[in-house]
PDB file of N, CA and C in Angstrom:
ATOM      1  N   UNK A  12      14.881  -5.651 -18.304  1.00 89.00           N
ATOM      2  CA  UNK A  12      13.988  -4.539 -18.005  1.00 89.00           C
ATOM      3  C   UNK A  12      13.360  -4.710 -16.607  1.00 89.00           C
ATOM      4  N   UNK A  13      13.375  -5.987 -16.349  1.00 91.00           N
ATOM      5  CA  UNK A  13      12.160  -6.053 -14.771  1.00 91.00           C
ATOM      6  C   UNK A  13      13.271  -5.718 -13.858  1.00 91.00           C
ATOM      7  N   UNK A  14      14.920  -6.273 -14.038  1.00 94.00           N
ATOM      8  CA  UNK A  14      15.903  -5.911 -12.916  1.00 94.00           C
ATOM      9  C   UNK A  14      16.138  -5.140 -12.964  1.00 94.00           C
ATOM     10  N   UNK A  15      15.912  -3.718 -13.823  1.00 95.00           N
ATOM     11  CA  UNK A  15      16.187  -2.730 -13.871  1.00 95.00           C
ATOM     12  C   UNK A  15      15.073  -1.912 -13.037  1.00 95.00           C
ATOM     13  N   UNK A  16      13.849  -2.360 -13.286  1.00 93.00           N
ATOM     14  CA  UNK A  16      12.480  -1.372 -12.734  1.00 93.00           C
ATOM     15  C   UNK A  16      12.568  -1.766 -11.298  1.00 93.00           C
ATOM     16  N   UNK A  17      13.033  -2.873 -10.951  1.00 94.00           N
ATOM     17  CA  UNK A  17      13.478  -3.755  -9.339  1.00 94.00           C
ATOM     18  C   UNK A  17      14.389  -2.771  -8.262  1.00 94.00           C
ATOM     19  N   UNK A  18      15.558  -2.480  -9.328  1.00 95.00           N
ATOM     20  CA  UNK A  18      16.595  -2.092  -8.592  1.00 95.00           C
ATOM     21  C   UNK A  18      16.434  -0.729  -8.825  1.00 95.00           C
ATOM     22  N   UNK A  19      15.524   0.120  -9.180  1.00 94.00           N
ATOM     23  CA  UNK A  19      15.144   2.104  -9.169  1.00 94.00           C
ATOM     24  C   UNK A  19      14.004   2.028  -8.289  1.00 94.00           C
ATOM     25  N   UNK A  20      13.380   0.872  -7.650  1.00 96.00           N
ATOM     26  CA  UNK A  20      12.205   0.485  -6.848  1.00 96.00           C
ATOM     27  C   UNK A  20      12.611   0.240  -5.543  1.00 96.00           C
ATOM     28  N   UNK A  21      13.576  -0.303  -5.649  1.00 96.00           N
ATOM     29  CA  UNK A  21      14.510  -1.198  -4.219  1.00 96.00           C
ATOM     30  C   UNK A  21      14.154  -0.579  -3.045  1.00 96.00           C
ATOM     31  N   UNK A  22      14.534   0.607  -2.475  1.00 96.00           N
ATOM     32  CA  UNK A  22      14.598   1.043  -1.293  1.00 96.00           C
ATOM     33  C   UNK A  22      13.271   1.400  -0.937  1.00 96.00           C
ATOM     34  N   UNK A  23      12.338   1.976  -1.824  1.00 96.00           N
ATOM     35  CA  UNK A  23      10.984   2.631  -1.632  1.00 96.00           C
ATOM     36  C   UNK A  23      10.186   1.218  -1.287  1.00 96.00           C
ATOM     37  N   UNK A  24      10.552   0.254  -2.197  1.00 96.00           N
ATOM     38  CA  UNK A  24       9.407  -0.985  -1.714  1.00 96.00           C
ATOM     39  C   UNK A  24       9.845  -1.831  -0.834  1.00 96.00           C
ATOM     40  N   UNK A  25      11.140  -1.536   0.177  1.00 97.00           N
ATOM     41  CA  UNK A  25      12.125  -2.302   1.343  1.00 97.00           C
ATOM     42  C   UNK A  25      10.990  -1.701   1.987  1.00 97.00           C
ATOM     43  N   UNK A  26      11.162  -0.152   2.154  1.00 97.00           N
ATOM     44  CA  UNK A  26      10.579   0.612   3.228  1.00 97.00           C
ATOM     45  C   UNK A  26       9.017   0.560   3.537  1.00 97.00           C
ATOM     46  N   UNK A  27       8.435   0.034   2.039  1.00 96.00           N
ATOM     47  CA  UNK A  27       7.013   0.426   2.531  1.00 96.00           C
ATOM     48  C   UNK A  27       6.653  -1.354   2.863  1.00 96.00           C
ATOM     49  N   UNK A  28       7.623  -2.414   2.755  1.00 96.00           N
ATOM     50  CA  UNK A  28       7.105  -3.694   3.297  1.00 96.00           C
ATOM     51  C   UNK A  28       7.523  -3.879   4.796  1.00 96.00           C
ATOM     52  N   UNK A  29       8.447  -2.493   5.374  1.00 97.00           N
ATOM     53  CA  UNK A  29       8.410  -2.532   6.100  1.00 97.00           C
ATOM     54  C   UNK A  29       7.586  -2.596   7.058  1.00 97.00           C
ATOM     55  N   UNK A  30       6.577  -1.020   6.738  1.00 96.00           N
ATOM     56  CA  UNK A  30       5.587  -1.260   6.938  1.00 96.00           C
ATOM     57  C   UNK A  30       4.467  -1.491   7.192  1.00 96.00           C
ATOM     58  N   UNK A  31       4.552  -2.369   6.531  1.00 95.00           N
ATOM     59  CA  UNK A  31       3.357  -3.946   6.318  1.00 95.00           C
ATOM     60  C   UNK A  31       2.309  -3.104   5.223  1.00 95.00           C
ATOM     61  N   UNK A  32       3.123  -2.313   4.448  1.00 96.00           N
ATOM     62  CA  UNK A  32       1.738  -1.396   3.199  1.00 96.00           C
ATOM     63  C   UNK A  32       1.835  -3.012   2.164  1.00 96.00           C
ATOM     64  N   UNK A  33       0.673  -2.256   1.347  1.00 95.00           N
ATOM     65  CA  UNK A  33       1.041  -3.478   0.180  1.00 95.00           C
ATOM     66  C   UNK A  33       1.774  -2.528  -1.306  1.00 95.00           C
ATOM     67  N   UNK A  34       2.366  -3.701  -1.519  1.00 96.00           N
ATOM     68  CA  UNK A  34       3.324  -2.771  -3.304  1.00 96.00           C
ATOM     69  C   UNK A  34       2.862  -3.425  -4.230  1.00 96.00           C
ATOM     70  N   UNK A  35       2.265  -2.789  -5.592  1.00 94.00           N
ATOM     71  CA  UNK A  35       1.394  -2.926  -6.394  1.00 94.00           C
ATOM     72  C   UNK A  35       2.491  -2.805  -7.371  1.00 94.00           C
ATOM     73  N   UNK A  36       3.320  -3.095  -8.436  1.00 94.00           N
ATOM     74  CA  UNK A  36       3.611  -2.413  -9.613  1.00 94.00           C
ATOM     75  C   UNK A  36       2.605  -2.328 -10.421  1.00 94.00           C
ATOM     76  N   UNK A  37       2.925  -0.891 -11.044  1.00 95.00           N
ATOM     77  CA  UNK A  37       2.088  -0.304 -12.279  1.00 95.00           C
ATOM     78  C   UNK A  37       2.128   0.054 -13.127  1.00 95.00           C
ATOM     79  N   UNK A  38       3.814   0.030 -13.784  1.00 94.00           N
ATOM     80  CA  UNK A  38       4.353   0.152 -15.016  1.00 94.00           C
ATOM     81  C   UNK A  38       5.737   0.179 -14.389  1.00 94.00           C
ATOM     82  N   UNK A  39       6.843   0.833 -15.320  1.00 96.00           N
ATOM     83  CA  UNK A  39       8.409   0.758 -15.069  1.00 96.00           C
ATOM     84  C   UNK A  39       8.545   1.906 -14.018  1.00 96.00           C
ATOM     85  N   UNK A  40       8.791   1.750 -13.461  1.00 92.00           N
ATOM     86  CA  UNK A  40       9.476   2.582 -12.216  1.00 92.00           C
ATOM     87  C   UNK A  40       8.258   3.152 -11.498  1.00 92.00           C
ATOM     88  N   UNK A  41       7.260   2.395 -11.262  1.00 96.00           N
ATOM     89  CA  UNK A  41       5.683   3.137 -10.967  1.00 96.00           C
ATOM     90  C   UNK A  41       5.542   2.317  -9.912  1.00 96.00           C
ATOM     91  N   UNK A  42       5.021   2.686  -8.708  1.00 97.00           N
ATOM     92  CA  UNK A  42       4.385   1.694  -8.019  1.00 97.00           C
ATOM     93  C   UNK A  42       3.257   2.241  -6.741  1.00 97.00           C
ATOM     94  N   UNK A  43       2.315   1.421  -6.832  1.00 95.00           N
ATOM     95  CA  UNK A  43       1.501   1.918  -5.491  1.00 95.00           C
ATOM     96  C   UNK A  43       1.386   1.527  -4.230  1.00 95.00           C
ATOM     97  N   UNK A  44       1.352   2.781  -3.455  1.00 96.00           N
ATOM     98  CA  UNK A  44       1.571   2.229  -2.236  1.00 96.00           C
ATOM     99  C   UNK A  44       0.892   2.091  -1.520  1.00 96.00           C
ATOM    100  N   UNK A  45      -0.031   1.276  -0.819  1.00 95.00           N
ATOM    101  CA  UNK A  45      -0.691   1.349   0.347  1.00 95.00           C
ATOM    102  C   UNK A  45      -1.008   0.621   1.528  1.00 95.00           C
ATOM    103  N   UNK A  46      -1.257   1.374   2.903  1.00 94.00           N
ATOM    104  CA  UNK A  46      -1.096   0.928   4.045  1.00 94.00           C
ATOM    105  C   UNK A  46      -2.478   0.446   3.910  1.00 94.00           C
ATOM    106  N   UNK A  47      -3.028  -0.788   4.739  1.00 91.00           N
ATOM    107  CA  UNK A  47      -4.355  -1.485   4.656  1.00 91.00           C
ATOM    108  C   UNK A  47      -4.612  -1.607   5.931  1.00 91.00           C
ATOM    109  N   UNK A  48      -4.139  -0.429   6.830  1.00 89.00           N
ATOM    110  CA  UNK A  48      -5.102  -0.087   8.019  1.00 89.00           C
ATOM    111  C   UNK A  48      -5.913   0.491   7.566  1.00 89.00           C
ATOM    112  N   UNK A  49      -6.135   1.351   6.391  1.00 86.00           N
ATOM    113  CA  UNK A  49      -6.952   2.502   5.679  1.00 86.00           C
ATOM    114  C   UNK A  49      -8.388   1.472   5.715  1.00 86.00           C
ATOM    115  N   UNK A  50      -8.226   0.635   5.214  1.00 84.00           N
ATOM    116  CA  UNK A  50      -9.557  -0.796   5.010  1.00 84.00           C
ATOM    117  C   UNK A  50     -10.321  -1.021   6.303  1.00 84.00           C
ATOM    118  N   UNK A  51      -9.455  -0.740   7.690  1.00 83.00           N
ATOM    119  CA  UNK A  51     -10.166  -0.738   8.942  1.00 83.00           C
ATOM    120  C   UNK A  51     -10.821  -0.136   9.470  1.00 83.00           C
ATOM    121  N   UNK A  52     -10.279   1.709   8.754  1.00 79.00           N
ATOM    122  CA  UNK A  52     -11.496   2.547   9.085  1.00 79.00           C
ATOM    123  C   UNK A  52     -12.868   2.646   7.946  1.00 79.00           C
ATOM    124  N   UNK A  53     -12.270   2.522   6.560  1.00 81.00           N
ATOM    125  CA  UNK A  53     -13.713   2.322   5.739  1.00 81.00           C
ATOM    126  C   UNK A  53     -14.446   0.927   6.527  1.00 81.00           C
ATOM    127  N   UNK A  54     -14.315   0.363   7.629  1.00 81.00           N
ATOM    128  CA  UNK A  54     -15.240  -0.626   8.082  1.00 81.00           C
ATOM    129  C   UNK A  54     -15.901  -0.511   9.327  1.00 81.00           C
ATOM    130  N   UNK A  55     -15.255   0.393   9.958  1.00 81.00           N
ATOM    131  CA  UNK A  55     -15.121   0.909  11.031  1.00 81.00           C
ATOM    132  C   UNK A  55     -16.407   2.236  10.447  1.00 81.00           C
ATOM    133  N   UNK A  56     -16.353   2.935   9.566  1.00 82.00           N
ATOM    134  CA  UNK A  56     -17.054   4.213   9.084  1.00 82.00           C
ATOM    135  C   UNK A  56     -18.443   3.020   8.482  1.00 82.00           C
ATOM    136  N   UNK A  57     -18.501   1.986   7.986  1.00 83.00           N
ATOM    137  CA  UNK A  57     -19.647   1.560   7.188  1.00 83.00           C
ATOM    138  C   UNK A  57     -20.875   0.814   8.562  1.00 83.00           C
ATOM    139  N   UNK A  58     -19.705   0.180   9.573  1.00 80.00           N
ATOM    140  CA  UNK A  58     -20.552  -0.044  10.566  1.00 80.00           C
ATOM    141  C   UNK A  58     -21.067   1.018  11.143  1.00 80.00           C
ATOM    142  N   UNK A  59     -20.652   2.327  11.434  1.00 80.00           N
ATOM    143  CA  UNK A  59     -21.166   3.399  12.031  1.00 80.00           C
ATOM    144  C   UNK A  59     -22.313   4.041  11.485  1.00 80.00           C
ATOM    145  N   UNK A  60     -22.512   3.859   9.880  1.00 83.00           N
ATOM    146  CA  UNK A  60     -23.854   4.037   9.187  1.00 83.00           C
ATOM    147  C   UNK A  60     -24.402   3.306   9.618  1.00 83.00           C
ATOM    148  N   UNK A  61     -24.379   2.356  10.198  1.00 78.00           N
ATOM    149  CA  UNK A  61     -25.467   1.550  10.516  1.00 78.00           C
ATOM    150  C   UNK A  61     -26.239   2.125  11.830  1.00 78.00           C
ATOM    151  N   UNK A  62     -25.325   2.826  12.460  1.00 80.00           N
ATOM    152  CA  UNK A  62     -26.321   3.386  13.602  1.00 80.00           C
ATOM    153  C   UNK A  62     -26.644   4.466  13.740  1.00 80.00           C
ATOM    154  N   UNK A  63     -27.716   4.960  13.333  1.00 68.00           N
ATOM    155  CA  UNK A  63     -27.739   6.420  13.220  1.00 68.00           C
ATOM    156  C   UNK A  63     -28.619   7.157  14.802  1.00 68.00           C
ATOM    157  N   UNK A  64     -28.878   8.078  15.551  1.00 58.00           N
ATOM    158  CA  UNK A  64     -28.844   8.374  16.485  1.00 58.00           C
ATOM    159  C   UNK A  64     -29.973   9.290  15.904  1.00 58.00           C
TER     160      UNK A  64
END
């Protein structure tokens, strides 16, 4: 069952380690994808609360 959910996954999780997202599995043929530049602007946006004008 896992070489099976591996190999219907294959190309989508080649491409997104391309890249550099992270791949989460989340059940059989499920997976999440995400790029973790996204983390630079929620830090980038939390320091900017800090200065308010």
């Amino acid at each position: 069952m896992n070489l099976a959910d591996r190999a219907l996954c294959a190309d989508q999780d080649r491409w997104a380690r391309e890249l550099q997202w992270t791949v989460n599995r989340t059940g059989f043929g499920a997976r999440l994808y995400r790029d973790p530049r996204f983390d630079l602007v929620r830090e980038v946006e939390e320091v900017g609360r800090g200065f308010s004008a």
